[in-house]
mmCIF file of C-alpha atoms in Angstrom:
data_model
loop_
_atom_site.group_PDB
_atom_site.id
_atom_site.type_symbol
_atom_site.label_atom_id
_atom_site.label_comp_id
_atom_site.label_asym_id
_atom_site.label_seq_id
_atom_site.Cartn_x
_atom_site.Cartn_y
_atom_site.Cartn_z
ATOM 1 C CA UNK A 8 3.727 13.121 8.876
ATOM 2 C CA UNK A 9 3.514 10.183 6.334
ATOM 3 C CA UNK A 10 3.402 10.585 2.593
ATOM 4 C CA UNK A 11 1.664 7.767 0.707
ATOM 5 C CA UNK A 12 2.690 7.861 -3.076
ATOM 6 C CA UNK A 13 0.983 5.715 -5.580
ATOM 7 C CA UNK A 14 -2.295 4.589 -7.284
ATOM 8 C CA UNK A 15 -5.773 5.786 -6.543
ATOM 9 C CA UNK A 16 -8.544 4.142 -8.488
ATOM 10 C CA UNK A 17 -12.059 2.896 -8.353
ATOM 11 C CA UNK A 18 -12.722 -0.814 -7.319
ATOM 12 C CA UNK A 19 -15.804 -2.067 -9.166
ATOM 13 C CA UNK A 20 -17.077 -4.470 -6.545
ATOM 14 C CA UNK A 21 -19.459 -7.339 -7.498
ATOM 15 C CA UNK A 22 -23.056 -6.895 -6.200
ATOM 16 C CA UNK A 23 -26.647 -7.992 -6.973
ATOM 17 C CA UNK A 24 -28.970 -5.367 -8.138
ATOM 18 C CA UNK A 25 -32.553 -4.855 -6.806
ATOM 19 C CA UNK A 26 -33.622 -7.001 -9.743
ATOM 20 C CA UNK A 27 -31.141 -9.668 -8.768
ATOM 21 C CA UNK A 28 -28.989 -9.127 -11.665
ATOM 22 C CA UNK A 29 -25.246 -9.168 -11.404
ATOM 23 C CA UNK A 30 -23.792 -5.574 -11.082
ATOM 24 C CA UNK A 31 -20.795 -3.413 -9.935
ATOM 25 C CA UNK A 32 -20.574 -0.880 -7.308
ATOM 26 C CA UNK A 33 -17.914 1.817 -7.544
ATOM 27 C CA UNK A 34 -15.818 2.067 -4.382
ATOM 28 C CA UNK A 35 -12.733 4.352 -3.841
ATOM 29 C CA UNK A 36 -9.605 2.132 -3.717
ATOM 30 C CA UNK A 37 -6.014 1.369 -4.922
ATOM 31 C CA UNK A 38 -3.394 -0.221 -2.564
ATOM 32 C CA UNK A 39 -1.578 3.020 -1.688
ATOM 33 C CA UNK A 40 -4.806 4.913 -1.479
ATOM 34 C CA UNK A 41 -6.133 2.330 0.988
ATOM 35 C CA UNK A 42 -3.080 2.679 3.081
ATOM 36 C CA UNK A 43 -3.353 6.431 3.143
ATOM 37 C CA UNK A 44 -7.155 6.189 4.131
ATOM 38 C CA UNK A 45 -6.406 3.811 6.785
ATOM 39 C CA UNK A 46 -3.550 6.085 8.295
ATOM 40 C CA UNK A 47 -5.898 8.905 8.439
ATOM 41 C CA UNK A 48 -8.512 6.910 10.162
ATOM 42 C CA UNK A 49 -5.973 5.781 12.650
ATOM 43 C CA UNK A 50 -5.399 9.443 13.561
ATOM 44 C CA UNK A 51 -2.017 9.856 11.884
ATOM 45 C CA UNK A 52 -1.066 12.732 9.905
ATOM 46 C CA UNK A 53 -0.803 11.796 6.366
ATOM 47 C CA UNK A 54 -0.506 13.301 2.938
ATOM 48 C CA UNK A 55 -1.269 11.574 -0.427
ATOM 49 C CA UNK A 56 0.340 12.074 -3.859
ATOM 50 C CA UNK A 57 -0.951 10.573 -7.051
ATOM 51 C CA UNK A 58 -2.417 11.546 -10.313
ATOM 52 C CA UNK A 59 -6.155 11.994 -9.870
ATOM 53 C CA UNK A 60 -8.706 12.860 -12.598
ATOM 54 C CA UNK A 61 -11.144 15.675 -12.537
ATOM 55 C CA UNK A 62 -13.878 13.395 -13.722
ATOM 56 C CA UNK A 63 -16.773 12.048 -11.548
ATOM 57 C CA UNK A 64 -14.536 9.123 -10.318
ATOM 58 C CA UNK A 65 -11.754 11.472 -9.440
ATOM 59 C CA UNK A 66 -14.172 13.684 -7.492
ATOM 60 C CA UNK A 67 -15.159 10.609 -5.591
ATOM 61 C CA UNK A 68 -11.674 9.758 -4.710
ATOM 62 C CA UNK A 69 -11.059 13.181 -3.314
ATOM 63 C CA UNK A 70 -14.143 13.172 -1.156
ATOM 64 C CA UNK A 71 -13.094 9.856 0.041
ATOM 65 C CA UNK A 72 -9.601 11.373 1.048
ATOM 66 C CA UNK A 73 -11.169 14.315 2.690
ATOM 67 C CA UNK A 74 -13.519 12.066 4.674
ATOM 68 C CA UNK A 75 -10.733 10.170 6.215
ATOM 69 C CA UNK A 76 -8.663 13.241 6.947
ATOM 70 C CA UNK A 77 -5.956 12.628 4.313
ATOM 71 C CA UNK A 78 -4.290 15.833 2.819
ATOM 72 C CA UNK A 79 -4.551 15.549 -0.880
ATOM 73 C CA UNK A 80 -3.035 19.070 -1.910
ATOM 74 C CA UNK A 81 0.001 17.455 -3.310
ATOM 75 C CA UNK A 82 -2.058 15.455 -5.990
ATOM 76 C CA UNK A 83 -1.696 16.103 -9.759
ATOM 77 C CA UNK A 84 -5.125 16.764 -11.224
ATOM 78 C CA UNK A 85 -5.867 16.227 -14.891
ATOM 79 C CA UNK A 86 -8.880 15.628 -17.089
ATOM 80 C CA UNK A 87 -7.595 12.167 -18.045
ATOM 81 C CA UNK A 88 -9.841 9.238 -16.990
ATOM 82 C CA UNK A 89 -9.690 7.266 -13.736
ATOM 83 C CA UNK A 90 -8.176 3.752 -13.480
ATOM 84 C CA UNK A 91 -10.893 1.209 -12.935
ATOM 85 C CA UNK A 92 -10.373 -2.212 -11.278
ATOM 86 C CA UNK A 93 -13.115 -4.731 -11.730
ATOM 87 C CA UNK A 94 -13.219 -7.148 -8.857
ATOM 88 C CA UNK A 95 -14.034 -10.840 -8.914
ATOM 89 C CA UNK A 96 -14.385 -12.583 -5.541
ATOM 90 C CA UNK A 97 -13.958 -16.322 -4.875
ATOM 91 C CA UNK A 98 -14.448 -17.526 -1.462
ATOM 92 C CA UNK A 99 -13.777 -13.952 -0.245
ATOM 93 C CA UNK A 100 -10.459 -13.713 -2.067
ATOM 94 C CA UNK A 101 -10.243 -11.000 -4.723
ATOM 95 C CA UNK A 102 -8.933 -11.096 -8.228
ATOM 96 C CA UNK A 103 -8.721 -8.012 -10.405
ATOM 97 C CA UNK A 104 -9.073 -6.744 -13.979
ATOM 98 C CA UNK A 105 -7.543 -3.366 -14.479
ATOM 99 C CA UNK A 106 -8.426 -0.689 -17.053
ATOM 100 C CA UNK A 107 -5.461 1.723 -16.631
ATOM 101 C CA UNK A 108 -4.128 2.935 -20.013
ATOM 102 C CA UNK A 109 -3.775 6.621 -20.419
ATOM 103 C CA UNK A 110 -5.302 7.347 -17.052
ATOM 104 C CA UNK A 111 -4.579 10.327 -14.733
ATOM 105 C CA UNK A 112 -2.561 7.989 -12.333
ATOM 106 C CA UNK A 113 -0.754 5.988 -15.103
ATOM 107 C CA UNK A 114 0.618 9.111 -16.820
ATOM 108 C CA UNK A 115 1.956 10.977 -13.899
ATOM 109 C CA UNK A 116 5.545 12.235 -14.755
ATOM 110 C CA UNK A 117 8.591 13.303 -13.006
ATOM 111 C CA UNK A 118 7.626 16.843 -13.754
ATOM 112 C CA UNK A 119 4.675 16.403 -11.596
ATOM 113 C CA UNK A 120 6.419 15.344 -8.432
ATOM 114 C CA UNK A 121 6.205 17.339 -5.071
ATOM 115 C CA UNK A 122 9.277 19.523 -4.616
ATOM 116 C CA UNK A 123 11.537 18.718 -1.639
ATOM 117 C CA UNK A 124 10.416 22.073 -0.154
ATOM 118 C CA UNK A 125 6.664 20.873 -0.387
ATOM 119 C CA UNK A 126 7.651 17.746 1.821
ATOM 120 C CA UNK A 127 8.885 19.798 4.746
ATOM 121 C CA UNK A 128 7.472 17.858 7.747
ATOM 122 C CA UNK A 129 7.289 14.617 6.095
ATOM 123 C CA UNK A 130 9.066 11.984 8.086
ATOM 124 C CA UNK A 131 8.265 8.800 6.078
ATOM 125 C CA UNK A 132 7.168 7.786 2.521
ATOM 126 C CA UNK A 133 5.175 4.831 1.587
ATOM 127 C CA UNK A 134 5.138 3.389 -1.940
ATOM 128 C CA UNK A 135 3.684 0.164 -3.763
ATOM 129 C CA UNK A 136 0.864 -1.418 -5.612
ATOM 130 C CA UNK A 137 0.138 -1.342 -9.244
ATOM 131 C CA UNK A 138 1.733 2.111 -9.614
ATOM 132 C CA UNK A 139 5.410 0.543 -9.669
ATOM 133 C CA UNK A 140 5.467 -2.071 -12.543
ATOM 134 C CA UNK A 141 3.995 0.326 -15.309
ATOM 135 C CA UNK A 142 5.238 3.351 -17.145
ATOM 136 C CA UNK A 143 5.758 6.328 -16.928
ATOM 137 C CA UNK A 144 4.323 6.365 -13.311
ATOM 138 C CA UNK A 145 6.568 3.568 -11.962
ATOM 139 C CA UNK A 146 9.685 5.508 -13.050
ATOM 140 C CA UNK A 147 8.098 8.693 -11.337
ATOM 141 C CA UNK A 148 7.532 7.031 -8.022
ATOM 142 C CA UNK A 149 11.147 5.366 -8.137
ATOM 143 C CA UNK A 150 12.530 8.939 -8.783
ATOM 144 C CA UNK A 151 10.744 10.229 -5.660
ATOM 145 C CA UNK A 152 11.920 7.136 -3.577
ATOM 146 C CA UNK A 153 15.530 7.554 -4.669
ATOM 147 C CA UNK A 154 15.514 11.284 -4.173
ATOM 148 C CA UNK A 155 14.042 11.341 -0.535
ATOM 149 C CA UNK A 156 15.585 8.193 0.936
ATOM 150 C CA UNK A 157 18.669 9.747 2.169
ATOM 151 C CA UNK A 158 16.584 11.914 4.587
ATOM 152 C CA UNK A 159 13.338 10.255 5.215
ATOM 153 C CA UNK A 160 12.241 6.612 6.043
ATOM 154 C CA UNK A 161 10.988 4.672 3.133
ATOM 155 C CA UNK A 162 8.650 1.736 3.327
ATOM 156 C CA UNK A 163 7.580 -0.363 0.260
ATOM 157 C CA UNK A 164 4.910 -2.943 -0.415
ATOM 158 C CA UNK A 165 5.280 -4.343 -3.883
ATOM 159 C CA UNK A 166 1.865 -6.191 -3.671
ATOM 160 C CA UNK A 167 2.791 -8.298 -6.647
ATOM 161 C CA UNK A 168 0.117 -8.882 -9.384
ATOM 162 C CA UNK A 169 1.788 -10.907 -11.867
ATOM 163 C CA UNK A 170 -1.052 -10.305 -14.498
ATOM 164 C CA UNK A 171 -0.289 -6.568 -14.535
ATOM 165 C CA UNK A 172 3.585 -6.871 -15.052
ATOM 166 C CA UNK A 173 4.272 -6.461 -18.753
ATOM 167 C CA UNK A 174 8.046 -6.089 -18.537
ATOM 168 C CA UNK A 175 9.270 -8.345 -15.717
ATOM 169 C CA UNK A 176 12.905 -7.743 -16.189
ATOM 170 C CA UNK A 177 12.325 -3.977 -15.788
ATOM 171 C CA UNK A 178 10.031 -4.323 -13.017
ATOM 172 C CA UNK A 179 12.555 -6.570 -11.170
ATOM 173 C CA UNK A 180 15.389 -4.141 -11.583
ATOM 174 C CA UNK A 181 13.067 -1.289 -10.252
ATOM 175 C CA UNK A 182 12.188 -3.299 -7.218
ATOM 176 C CA UNK A 183 15.778 -4.042 -6.617
ATOM 177 C CA UNK A 184 16.766 -0.410 -6.774
ATOM 178 C CA UNK A 185 13.837 0.649 -4.400
ATOM 179 C CA UNK A 186 14.413 -2.175 -2.052
ATOM 180 C CA UNK A 187 18.009 -1.182 -1.881
ATOM 181 C CA UNK A 188 17.046 2.368 -0.374
ATOM 182 C CA UNK A 189 14.090 1.162 1.704
ATOM 183 C CA UNK A 190 14.090 1.029 5.466
ATOM 184 C CA UNK A 191 11.093 -1.324 5.652
ATOM 185 C CA UNK A 192 9.719 -3.770 3.002
ATOM 186 C CA UNK A 193 6.433 -5.585 3.593
ATOM 187 C CA UNK A 194 5.438 -8.739 1.396
ATOM 188 C CA UNK A 195 3.167 -11.513 1.597
ATOM 189 C CA UNK A 196 4.664 -14.986 1.659
ATOM 190 C CA UNK A 197 3.614 -15.214 -2.048
ATOM 191 C CA UNK A 198 5.175 -11.822 -2.937
ATOM 192 C CA UNK A 199 8.420 -12.861 -1.245
ATOM 193 C CA UNK A 200 8.652 -16.143 -3.262
ATOM 194 C CA UNK A 201 7.959 -14.135 -6.574
ATOM 195 C CA UNK A 202 10.717 -11.767 -5.718
ATOM 196 C CA UNK A 203 13.399 -14.166 -4.383
ATOM 197 C CA UNK A 204 12.473 -17.496 -5.508
ATOM 198 C CA UNK A 205 11.597 -20.788 -3.819
ATOM 199 C CA UNK A 206 12.895 -21.608 -0.413
ATOM 200 C CA UNK A 207 12.566 -21.092 3.512
ATOM 201 C CA UNK A 208 10.752 -17.664 4.136
ATOM 202 C CA UNK A 209 13.546 -16.776 6.699
ATOM 203 C CA UNK A 210 16.220 -17.400 4.041
ATOM 204 C CA UNK A 211 14.293 -15.466 1.348
ATOM 205 C CA UNK A 212 13.698 -12.620 3.834
ATOM 206 C CA UNK A 213 17.508 -12.619 4.723
ATOM 207 C CA UNK A 214 18.299 -12.273 1.014
ATOM 208 C CA UNK A 215 16.169 -9.009 0.826
ATOM 209 C CA UNK A 216 17.757 -7.815 4.004
ATOM 210 C CA UNK A 217 21.056 -8.187 2.496
ATOM 211 C CA UNK A 218 20.009 -5.447 -0.185
ATOM 212 C CA UNK A 219 19.877 -2.959 2.475
ATOM 213 C CA UNK A 220 16.381 -2.692 4.474
ATOM 214 C CA UNK A 221 16.425 -2.889 8.117
ATOM 215 C CA UNK A 222 13.119 -4.768 8.542
ATOM 216 C CA UNK A 223 11.258 -7.202 6.196
ATOM 217 C CA UNK A 224 7.590 -7.901 7.236
ATOM 218 C CA UNK A 225 6.167 -11.055 5.750
ATOM 219 C CA UNK A 226 2.385 -11.476 6.133
ATOM 220 C CA UNK A 227 1.182 -15.020 5.974
ATOM 221 C CA UNK A 228 -2.742 -14.724 6.078
ATOM 222 C CA UNK A 229 -4.187 -16.620 8.976
ATOM 223 C CA UNK A 230 -0.721 -17.673 10.075
ATOM 224 C CA UNK A 231 0.184 -14.206 11.168
ATOM 225 C CA UNK A 232 3.170 -11.872 10.361
ATOM 226 C CA UNK A 233 6.814 -12.109 10.932
ATOM 227 C CA UNK A 234 9.310 -9.115 10.975
ATOM 228 C CA UNK A 235 12.771 -10.148 9.986
ATOM 229 C CA UNK A 236 15.705 -8.197 10.935
ATOM 230 C CA UNK A 237 19.386 -8.812 10.436
ATOM 231 C CA UNK A 238 20.013 -10.611 13.772
ATOM 232 C CA UNK A 239 16.614 -11.878 14.813
ATOM 233 C CA UNK A 240 12.724 -12.299 13.870
ATOM 234 C CA UNK A 241 9.595 -11.190 15.699
ATOM 235 C CA UNK A 242 6.279 -12.947 15.096
ATOM 236 C CA UNK A 243 2.645 -12.093 15.881
ATOM 237 C CA UNK A 244 -0.318 -14.168 15.398
ATOM 238 C CA UNK A 245 -3.387 -13.066 13.280
ATOM 239 C CA UNK A 246 -6.665 -11.770 14.810
ATOM 240 C CA UNK A 247 -9.212 -14.531 14.402
ATOM 241 C CA UNK A 248 -12.329 -13.096 12.655
ATOM 242 C CA UNK A 249 -14.933 -14.203 10.094
ATOM 243 C CA UNK A 250 -13.614 -13.049 6.811
ATOM 244 C CA UNK A 251 -16.097 -11.338 4.439
ATOM 245 C CA UNK A 252 -13.410 -10.557 1.864
ATOM 246 C CA UNK A 253 -9.707 -9.621 1.752
ATOM 247 C CA UNK A 254 -9.883 -6.540 -0.335
ATOM 248 C CA UNK A 255 -7.492 -3.896 1.301
ATOM 249 C CA UNK A 256 -6.185 -6.257 4.061
ATOM 250 C CA UNK A 257 -2.451 -5.832 3.309
ATOM 251 C CA UNK A 258 -3.003 -2.171 2.659
ATOM 252 C CA UNK A 259 -4.501 -1.786 6.111
ATOM 253 C CA UNK A 260 -1.836 -3.826 7.776
ATOM 254 C CA UNK A 261 0.774 -1.447 6.291
ATOM 255 C CA UNK A 262 -1.076 1.586 7.757
ATOM 256 C CA UNK A 263 -1.313 -0.079 11.204
ATOM 257 C CA UNK A 264 2.322 -1.137 11.139
ATOM 258 C CA UNK A 265 3.325 2.574 10.219
ATOM 259 C CA UNK A 266 0.896 4.084 12.782
ATOM 260 C CA UNK A 267 2.406 1.692 15.436
ATOM 261 C CA UNK A 268 5.894 2.962 14.790
ATOM 262 C CA UNK A 269 4.598 6.667 14.700
ATOM 263 C CA UNK A 270 2.586 6.344 17.983
ATOM 264 C CA UNK A 271 6.057 5.004 19.545
ATOM 265 C CA UNK A 272 7.867 7.996 18.158
ATOM 266 C CA UNK A 273 10.051 5.566 15.908
ATOM 267 C CA UNK A 274 9.127 6.697 12.509
ATOM 268 C CA UNK A 275 12.531 7.837 11.338
ATOM 269 C CA UNK A 276 15.536 6.198 9.652
ATOM 270 C CA UNK A 277 17.601 6.417 12.862
ATOM 271 C CA UNK A 278 14.869 5.165 15.068
ATOM 272 C CA UNK A 279 13.967 2.217 13.031
ATOM 273 C CA UNK A 280 17.540 0.815 13.194
ATOM 274 C CA UNK A 281 17.172 0.741 17.083
ATOM 275 C CA UNK A 282 13.664 -0.700 17.416
ATOM 276 C CA UNK A 283 13.286 -3.100 20.417
ATOM 277 C CA UNK A 284 11.191 -6.485 20.046
ATOM 278 C CA UNK A 285 8.511 -4.984 22.125
ATOM 279 C CA UNK A 286 8.194 -1.963 19.792
ATOM 280 C CA UNK A 287 8.121 -4.088 16.810
ATOM 281 C CA UNK A 288 5.502 -6.561 18.132
ATOM 282 C CA UNK A 289 3.361 -3.671 19.047
ATOM 283 C CA UNK A 290 3.488 -2.200 15.495
ATOM 284 C CA UNK A 291 2.777 -5.570 14.011
ATOM 285 C CA UNK A 292 -0.075 -6.164 16.397
ATOM 286 C CA UNK A 293 -1.686 -2.969 15.479
ATOM 287 C CA UNK A 294 -1.346 -3.847 11.760
ATOM 288 C CA UNK A 295 -2.997 -7.243 12.360
ATOM 289 C CA UNK A 296 -5.860 -5.692 14.438
ATOM 290 C CA UNK A 297 -6.569 -2.999 11.891
ATOM 291 C CA UNK A 298 -6.437 -5.696 8.934
ATOM 292 C CA UNK A 299 -8.764 -7.957 10.964
ATOM 293 C CA UNK A 300 -11.432 -5.311 10.954
ATOM 294 C CA UNK A 301 -11.045 -4.696 7.266
ATOM 295 C CA UNK A 302 -11.387 -8.332 6.220
ATOM 296 C CA UNK A 303 -14.475 -8.609 8.568
ATOM 297 C CA UNK A 304 -16.421 -6.223 6.336
ATOM 298 C CA UNK A 305 -16.926 -5.753 2.608
ATOM 299 C CA UNK A 306 -14.388 -3.992 0.469
ATOM 300 C CA UNK A 307 -11.468 -1.814 1.671
ATOM 301 C CA UNK A 308 -13.051 -0.187 4.674
ATOM 302 C CA UNK A 309 -10.305 0.306 7.208
ATOM 303 C CA UNK A 310 -11.145 0.985 10.889
ATOM 304 C CA UNK A 311 -11.159 4.234 12.694
ATOM 305 C CA UNK A 312 -8.923 4.640 15.779
ATOM 306 C CA UNK A 313 -11.985 4.543 18.270
ATOM 307 C CA UNK A 314 -12.819 1.224 16.756
ATOM 308 C CA UNK A 315 -9.419 -0.097 18.060
ATOM 309 C CA UNK A 316 -9.694 1.913 21.298
ATOM 310 C CA UNK A 317 -6.608 3.954 20.328
#
């Protein structure tokens, strides 16, 4: 069982109306939400924890979770509004304008966290996205990660969005603490440079490994992905597809990688420390295959297991 803890929001995707006027279509999204959806579609047992509104958009989010077989019973429901993210696409690459103040997800507090007892059966926790740099939800998710890291595998994808970070020093300190208790950290090459500075990717990944994680996955778009471990690196090429847009690509990769470890029976703190190159490569490959399907169609629409012949 995997628990994904983080933001759920509505992506307002650019469309043309029936009158050929620019418009936006509301689509369920959010980085951590997308990873949970992808895990459910890949046939893994997954729970989701976030603050979700009781408004019409919150109802849409809950329907989307249920449709993809994600257990949302741990979510904190409130009458605060839903976070909205208006998306601008340029050559298939997404830029976002977030409307997040005083929302159900943003204001989730430590008192709303699931109890340790309610997490019985959960082997791994996943964190990331825009839920980490802002308050009070960032502190809430950090508390959960630090509380559970001794007994459950922790994976983090910071998914850096500089325009969303208002207090860089605080956010960097939070990332440092969370990376310090994480077993797996996934970053894009751009994320890694933002976190660790300029330099060779292997050197920068080594700097993150020195903080405590066992695996640093660095995605490089069309150039594939490399998993860096203390004593070696394992690389896998990207799947070549026609890209419609990149919305949800990294989120889907995260799900595929976790699903690959889960399918191999390696989704525990102890097992991750003993992974073979073949097991790592298989998990990276599943992440790439799943992400390739997502980028080949509009929006964050991860594949189902049968689409990948799983």
